[in-house]
Amino acid sequence: MISLLAYRALLWLYPASWRAEYAGEMRAAFAARRRDASGLFGVPGLWLEVLPDLVTNAAAVHLDLLRQDLRYAARTLRRSPGFAIAAVAIGAVGIGATTAAFTMVDHVMIRPFAYGEPDRLVKVTEDNSDTSPADFMDWRRMNTSFASLEAYRSLSVDLSGIGEPKRLDGAALTGGMLSMLRVSPAFGRVFTAKDDSESSPETVILSYGLWQSLFAGDADVLGRSIRLDNTPHTIIGVMPKGFYFPSRQALLWTAMRWRPDAFDDRRDTYIYGVGRLKPGAGFAQAQAELRSIGERLARAYPKELANTHVTSQRLRDDVSPRAVLLLKVLMAAAGCMLLIACTNLANLLLARAMMRRRELAVRTALGAGRERLVRQMLTESLVVATAAGTLGWLLAWATVPLLVRLIPVSLPLAETPELDPRVLLAATLLVLSTSTGFGLIPALRGSRRQISTELHEGGRSGIGGRRQRLRSALVIVEVACSVVLLAGFGLLTRALWRIQAVDPGFRADHILTLRTSLPMPQYGTPEKRDPFYRHVLEGARQLPGVTAAAYTSFLPMVLTGGIWPVEIAGHPEDIARRRTASLRFVTPGFFEAMGIPLVVGREVRETDSHRAPYVAVVSQSFVNRYWPGEKPIGRHFDFGNNDRVIVGVVGNIRVRGLERASEPQVYLSWQQTDAVSPWYAPKDLVVRAAGDAGSLAPALRRLIREADPDQPVSDVRPMTEIVAGETESRRVQLAVLGAFGAVAFLLAAVGIHSLLAFAVSQRSQEIGVRMALGAQRSDILGMTLREGFQLAVVGIAAGMALAYGAGKLLQSLLAGVAPHDAATFACAALVALVMTLLGSLEPALRAVRVDPTIAIRAE
Amino acid sequence: MTDARLPDPQRLLPLPSVTFHILMALAGGDRHGYAIIQDVAARTDNQLRLGAGTLYRSLERMLSQGLIAETGDRPAPEQDDERRRYYRITPYGDAVARAEAARLMDLVRLARASGFARERA
């Protein structure tokens, strides 16, 4: 008895259609065998035979059906290629956009670093920026929250002795940094405290990428020596592939090796702290402790540290809020796309389901079981979703390299994220559920309730019926989503225009820039640098077409730091607001080369030597801050470790970039450096030409080679490229949003079109009757268009409201453009109306062409 | 199903052995499922005991291939505790079984010529 029940239960493994056919037979066969089974092992022996037979054959039956259904699906899809192509393409767009966007966001915001327990790592900074070694040492000494606290500084060194001299970025790390990050080298070893002491030989660890490019992956590099800034360093290890710290640009690492005087000046900030929380210590607790340490230090050293704070954040959160916002916008836009794609697919399927109700009714009447119909339609949805998923994957694969440009290079992450299969699966499932939900359910409902009515009435659906209302709602959602995308695109485009219209304060055109790094100590003093500058600059000025050439410490927008305190006799130091200005050493001719206007006085001259009075050329903003309305020439102030006298005033420039406020600028003579770090030695060459500046590069390289054959040349690029780089991530974002907007626009138009076309085809009889009764063609045209526009207006209104909300969220990216910018919204609405018109026109014309005699007779 | 449009029996060869066994079982007359199982078992000295799953999957395929058909005339329901379906070999099934038998005989003949099997069956 139990055996029979068990057998009956196991039969549920078979599809219902099979059970209906054979379950009784099989039960009978089993019962007979059960009767014949005798002896102690009869029944268990029987089950041993029956069980595998049942299970494998059930699977085989399912497989047979699947094969059948796939053939059927392929056939039906082939019969309506328009539907098949549209459904797959629409699904693919939604899946592709979502997969690409979420992959990026996941990569930047969630993906774990290649460090051990990265969530326990905290970045410790001073006012979210660098700090001084002395402060760092105090933090390390005073805290109780960190198991260890280490520091790094970024490094830029000349590598020589292997092929062409090269300029490489890297980082100097305190001895325990790599072990604290819990990373092990690919081979060799990481730094120890011994490497970090000044008395031991200098060592270097290579990144995997540098090891590959320098030594072609030669395993025999340990112990070899490379020259960095003309000092031999012994290679002690190679880090594994995919390890980045602190940023993706760092290709090698050396030990920090503090100089004895490193702890003298608390204002000389250039390092960052990274700590690992003690087991049991929470982040909030550590943060609070660091804050109070900062307050204690600020009280102890009011002159240097007044109004500075110790700031900290999880290493994982060390992403600029701007980058996060850019990615969030991307994600939201992708979500919008997926929504539009799904609604469009739903609409398409609803229409198809209504068309097929007759087919299904006929097949049901002919005896096809509901289960078989459901299975077949599910298989069809599966085929569509799988094809869409595959295509979407390809789409995502093609777009991710474009989106990568949204990620700041300053993050220690691999360049190109791998596509996330989970996202792909989720998006595909959503498309699948859409296609089953909207394709299957209405069809089924039809097959159950309305078999007879369908067949009787010829399957004409009433206008304004429930299903038509659902389709209208879907179209409204599509229109609203596309309005949101269009308006977002418009707002950000206006913001981009506004930023691009910002005057950087210099004329970027016709300028070629390059960097010669001038290794120290070879070029440690102005006297040592003088012959080099002389040869390069004099040579450059003689090149045909060159109108000006000069050297500067750093190009604007490339290095935005280099900020020094300003002290003015008679202006008591305002502890509450530290007065600062950006410090640049320049050679004569700098302002002309950059196209920065001289407002009053003179510029830096060759005669402003080490022995002459120390001079300064300041920006207009500097004068406005300290001597508003007064004559600035001849005034003194203390800056860059010396007293300086103002000899000229020039226009303001955007040192910190187009979107940020910049400190006032002070330019000093390259010869009057005093004890300012050689880091500020002018290394960036600026050459202005009358014509095409780019063609000067080979001649400049030759001049530099003549001056110093070991001098690497890097960062050769026109100034315009640097300015354009300011808006690069915005332009990428806009390209993506624009593409999304365009696709959304198309999809919404297609949605409107298919809805109206369907309605017209269903109503041709009604239209025929109306025309027979004397309705004019213009009435019919108006009637059809009106329907499209009614939907559009509702969609646009909803979209506007949503777009305003989105605009508010975007505000920090809008560069002052109002989130309700009227022109943008008007444009978006206009575009949406055009889209509606495009979508409605063809069905409306078709309605007009209805021939009353044929339409009425057809029924 | 019209006999005139039957496909070439050769197209189904070689037959799966279960199919061939079922055809042989039905050669002796119409049978229901369990009877086929018993017949095959008896014919093969209990070497081949078909499971119900295998049997009905084969039967379904053979039905769709036109090798067998369900008989309309069943014994009266009260004769059995379960309602049973009876299967009958079709002329096409007969032709296919013959073709399979001929194929096997050819094969055996070749095997003999190679010395794999003794003369005299």
Short mmCIF file of C-alpha atoms in Angstrom, two decimals, chain A residues 582-765:
data_model
loop_
_atom_site.label_atom_id
_atom_site.label_comp_id
_atom_site.label_asym_id
_atom_site.label_seq_id
_atom_site.Cartn_x
_atom_site.Cartn_y
_atom_site.Cartn_z
CA SER A 582 49.22 78.65 -4.14
CA LEU A 583 52.97 78.85 -4.63
CA ARG A 584 54.60 78.48 -8.05
CA PHE A 585 58.15 79.19 -9.13
CA VAL A 586 58.35 80.37 -12.70
CA THR A 587 60.96 81.42 -15.21
CA PRO A 588 60.61 84.69 -17.12
CA GLY A 589 58.10 84.56 -19.92
CA PHE A 590 55.63 82.37 -18.04
CA PHE A 591 52.68 84.76 -18.19
CA GLU A 592 53.12 85.37 -21.87
CA ALA A 593 53.42 81.66 -22.58
CA MET A 594 50.28 80.88 -20.59
CA GLY A 595 48.39 83.89 -21.85
CA ILE A 596 47.76 85.24 -18.35
CA PRO A 597 47.27 89.01 -18.59
CA LEU A 598 49.61 91.29 -16.65
CA VAL A 599 47.38 93.79 -14.85
CA VAL A 600 49.97 96.12 -13.37
CA GLY A 601 53.71 96.19 -12.69
CA ARG A 602 56.14 93.73 -14.21
CA GLU A 603 56.64 90.01 -14.44
CA VAL A 604 59.47 87.86 -13.05
CA ARG A 605 62.78 88.70 -14.69
CA GLU A 606 66.13 87.01 -15.18
CA THR A 607 67.62 89.65 -12.88
CA ASP A 608 65.49 88.48 -9.93
CA SER A 609 68.37 86.34 -8.80
CA HIS A 610 69.33 84.82 -5.50
CA ARG A 611 71.20 88.00 -4.59
CA ALA A 612 68.51 90.46 -5.69
CA PRO A 613 65.49 91.41 -3.51
CA TYR A 614 62.95 88.59 -3.35
CA VAL A 615 60.02 89.46 -5.55
CA ALA A 616 56.54 88.11 -6.12
CA VAL A 617 53.94 88.45 -8.84
CA VAL A 618 50.49 87.93 -7.36
CA SER A 619 47.04 87.38 -8.74
CA GLN A 620 44.31 89.97 -8.67
CA SER A 621 42.45 87.84 -6.11
CA PHE A 622 45.49 88.03 -3.82
CA VAL A 623 45.39 91.81 -3.93
CA ASN A 624 41.63 91.84 -3.43
CA ARG A 625 41.96 89.71 -0.35
CA TYR A 626 44.77 91.58 1.42
CA TRP A 627 44.80 95.13 0.08
CA PRO A 628 41.42 95.71 -1.46
CA GLY A 629 41.32 99.06 -3.21
CA GLU A 630 44.96 99.81 -2.40
CA LYS A 631 48.06 99.95 -4.55
CA PRO A 632 49.71 96.56 -4.24
CA ILE A 633 53.12 97.23 -5.84
CA GLY A 634 55.91 97.44 -3.31
CA ARG A 635 53.99 95.76 -0.51
CA HIS A 636 55.74 93.07 1.48
CA PHE A 637 54.52 89.74 2.79
CA ASP A 638 56.07 86.60 4.17
CA PHE A 639 55.68 83.60 1.91
CA GLY A 640 57.75 80.54 0.98
CA ASN A 641 60.19 80.96 3.88
CA ASN A 642 61.10 84.51 2.96
CA ASP A 643 59.95 88.07 2.78
CA ARG A 644 58.71 88.93 -0.71
CA VAL A 645 57.87 92.22 -2.36
CA ILE A 646 55.11 92.53 -4.90
CA VAL A 647 56.37 93.71 -8.29
CA GLY A 648 53.40 92.80 -10.46
CA VAL A 649 49.77 91.75 -10.52
CA VAL A 650 48.33 89.27 -13.03
CA GLY A 651 44.87 87.88 -13.78
CA ASN A 652 43.37 85.06 -11.70
CA ILE A 653 43.61 81.54 -12.99
CA ARG A 654 41.70 78.38 -12.09
CA VAL A 655 44.47 76.43 -10.40
CA ARG A 656 42.07 73.98 -8.82
CA GLY A 657 40.08 73.41 -11.97
CA LEU A 658 37.02 74.78 -13.65
CA GLU A 659 34.53 73.66 -11.03
CA ARG A 660 36.27 74.65 -7.83
CA ALA A 661 37.24 77.90 -6.20
CA SER A 662 40.99 78.46 -6.20
CA GLU A 663 43.24 80.10 -3.64
CA PRO A 664 44.95 83.33 -4.71
CA GLN A 665 48.11 82.70 -6.69
CA VAL A 666 51.66 83.81 -5.96
CA TYR A 667 54.42 83.40 -8.54
CA LEU A 668 58.04 83.58 -7.40
CA SER A 669 61.27 83.81 -9.32
CA TRP A 670 62.72 80.38 -9.94
CA GLN A 671 66.05 81.60 -8.57
CA GLN A 672 64.66 82.75 -5.23
CA THR A 673 63.81 79.39 -3.73
CA ASP A 674 65.53 79.48 -0.35
CA ALA A 675 64.65 76.45 1.71
CA VAL A 676 61.52 75.55 -0.25
CA SER A 677 61.52 71.85 -1.08
CA PRO A 678 63.10 70.97 -4.44
CA TRP A 679 59.72 69.41 -5.20
CA TYR A 680 58.70 72.94 -6.24
CA ALA A 681 61.57 73.27 -8.71
CA PRO A 682 60.07 74.24 -12.10
CA LYS A 683 59.63 71.01 -14.05
CA ASP A 684 56.76 71.76 -16.40
CA LEU A 685 57.64 73.36 -19.71
CA VAL A 686 55.05 75.59 -21.37
CA VAL A 687 55.60 76.55 -25.02
CA ARG A 688 53.29 78.86 -26.95
CA ALA A 689 53.33 78.80 -30.73
CA ALA A 690 51.72 80.98 -33.33
CA GLY A 691 50.46 77.94 -35.21
CA ASP A 692 50.18 74.27 -34.34
CA ALA A 693 52.02 73.72 -31.07
CA GLY A 694 51.77 69.93 -31.22
CA SER A 695 54.32 69.69 -34.02
CA LEU A 696 56.98 71.16 -31.74
CA ALA A 697 57.34 68.01 -29.65
CA PRO A 698 60.24 66.38 -31.59
CA ALA A 699 62.27 69.60 -31.62
CA LEU A 700 61.70 70.08 -27.88
CA ARG A 701 62.72 66.50 -27.15
CA ARG A 702 65.92 67.08 -29.12
CA LEU A 703 66.71 70.24 -27.13
CA ILE A 704 66.17 68.39 -23.86
CA ARG A 705 68.34 65.49 -25.01
CA GLU A 706 71.09 67.97 -25.88
CA ALA A 707 70.83 69.55 -22.44
CA ASP A 708 70.78 66.24 -20.57
CA PRO A 709 70.64 62.91 -22.39
CA ASP A 710 69.46 61.09 -19.24
CA GLN A 711 66.50 63.38 -18.72
CA PRO A 712 63.17 61.65 -19.27
CA VAL A 713 60.40 63.58 -20.99
CA SER A 714 56.86 62.79 -19.97
CA ASP A 715 53.31 64.16 -20.16
CA VAL A 716 53.73 65.74 -23.59
CA ARG A 717 50.31 67.22 -24.32
CA PRO A 718 48.60 70.39 -25.42
CA MET A 719 47.20 72.62 -22.70
CA THR A 720 43.78 72.28 -24.29
CA GLU A 721 43.85 68.58 -23.45
CA ILE A 722 44.43 69.39 -19.79
CA VAL A 723 41.49 71.79 -19.77
CA ALA A 724 39.34 69.27 -21.63
CA GLY A 725 40.35 66.65 -19.06
CA GLU A 726 38.49 68.75 -16.50
CA THR A 727 35.20 67.84 -18.12
CA GLU A 728 36.11 64.36 -19.34
CA SER A 729 34.09 62.40 -16.80
CA ARG A 730 31.13 64.67 -17.41
CA ARG A 731 31.35 64.16 -21.14
CA VAL A 732 31.47 60.40 -20.70
CA GLN A 733 28.49 60.59 -18.38
CA LEU A 734 26.63 62.68 -20.92
CA ALA A 735 27.49 60.31 -23.74
CA VAL A 736 26.04 57.46 -21.70
CA LEU A 737 22.98 59.39 -20.62
CA GLY A 738 22.51 60.66 -24.16
CA ALA A 739 22.64 57.14 -25.54
CA PHE A 740 20.19 55.99 -22.89
CA GLY A 741 17.95 58.96 -23.63
CA ALA A 742 18.01 58.26 -27.36
CA VAL A 743 17.15 54.61 -26.89
CA ALA A 744 14.43 55.48 -24.39
CA PHE A 745 13.06 57.97 -26.88
CA LEU A 746 12.95 55.32 -29.59
CA LEU A 747 11.41 52.73 -27.33
CA ALA A 748 8.72 55.08 -26.15
CA ALA A 749 7.91 56.02 -29.74
CA VAL A 750 7.75 52.34 -30.63
CA GLY A 751 5.48 51.78 -27.61
CA ILE A 752 3.09 54.50 -28.68
CA HIS A 753 3.19 53.28 -32.22
CA SER A 754 2.42 49.68 -31.42
CA LEU A 755 -0.39 50.63 -29.05
CA LEU A 756 -2.10 52.89 -31.57
CA ALA A 757 -1.46 50.59 -34.50
CA PHE A 758 -3.09 47.78 -32.59
CA ALA A 759 -6.03 49.93 -31.59
CA VAL A 760 -6.52 51.08 -35.16
CA SER A 761 -6.42 47.55 -36.52
CA GLN A 762 -8.95 46.46 -33.91
CA ARG A 763 -11.19 49.40 -34.65
CA SER A 764 -11.10 49.41 -38.42
CA GLN A 765 -14.74 48.35 -38.47
#
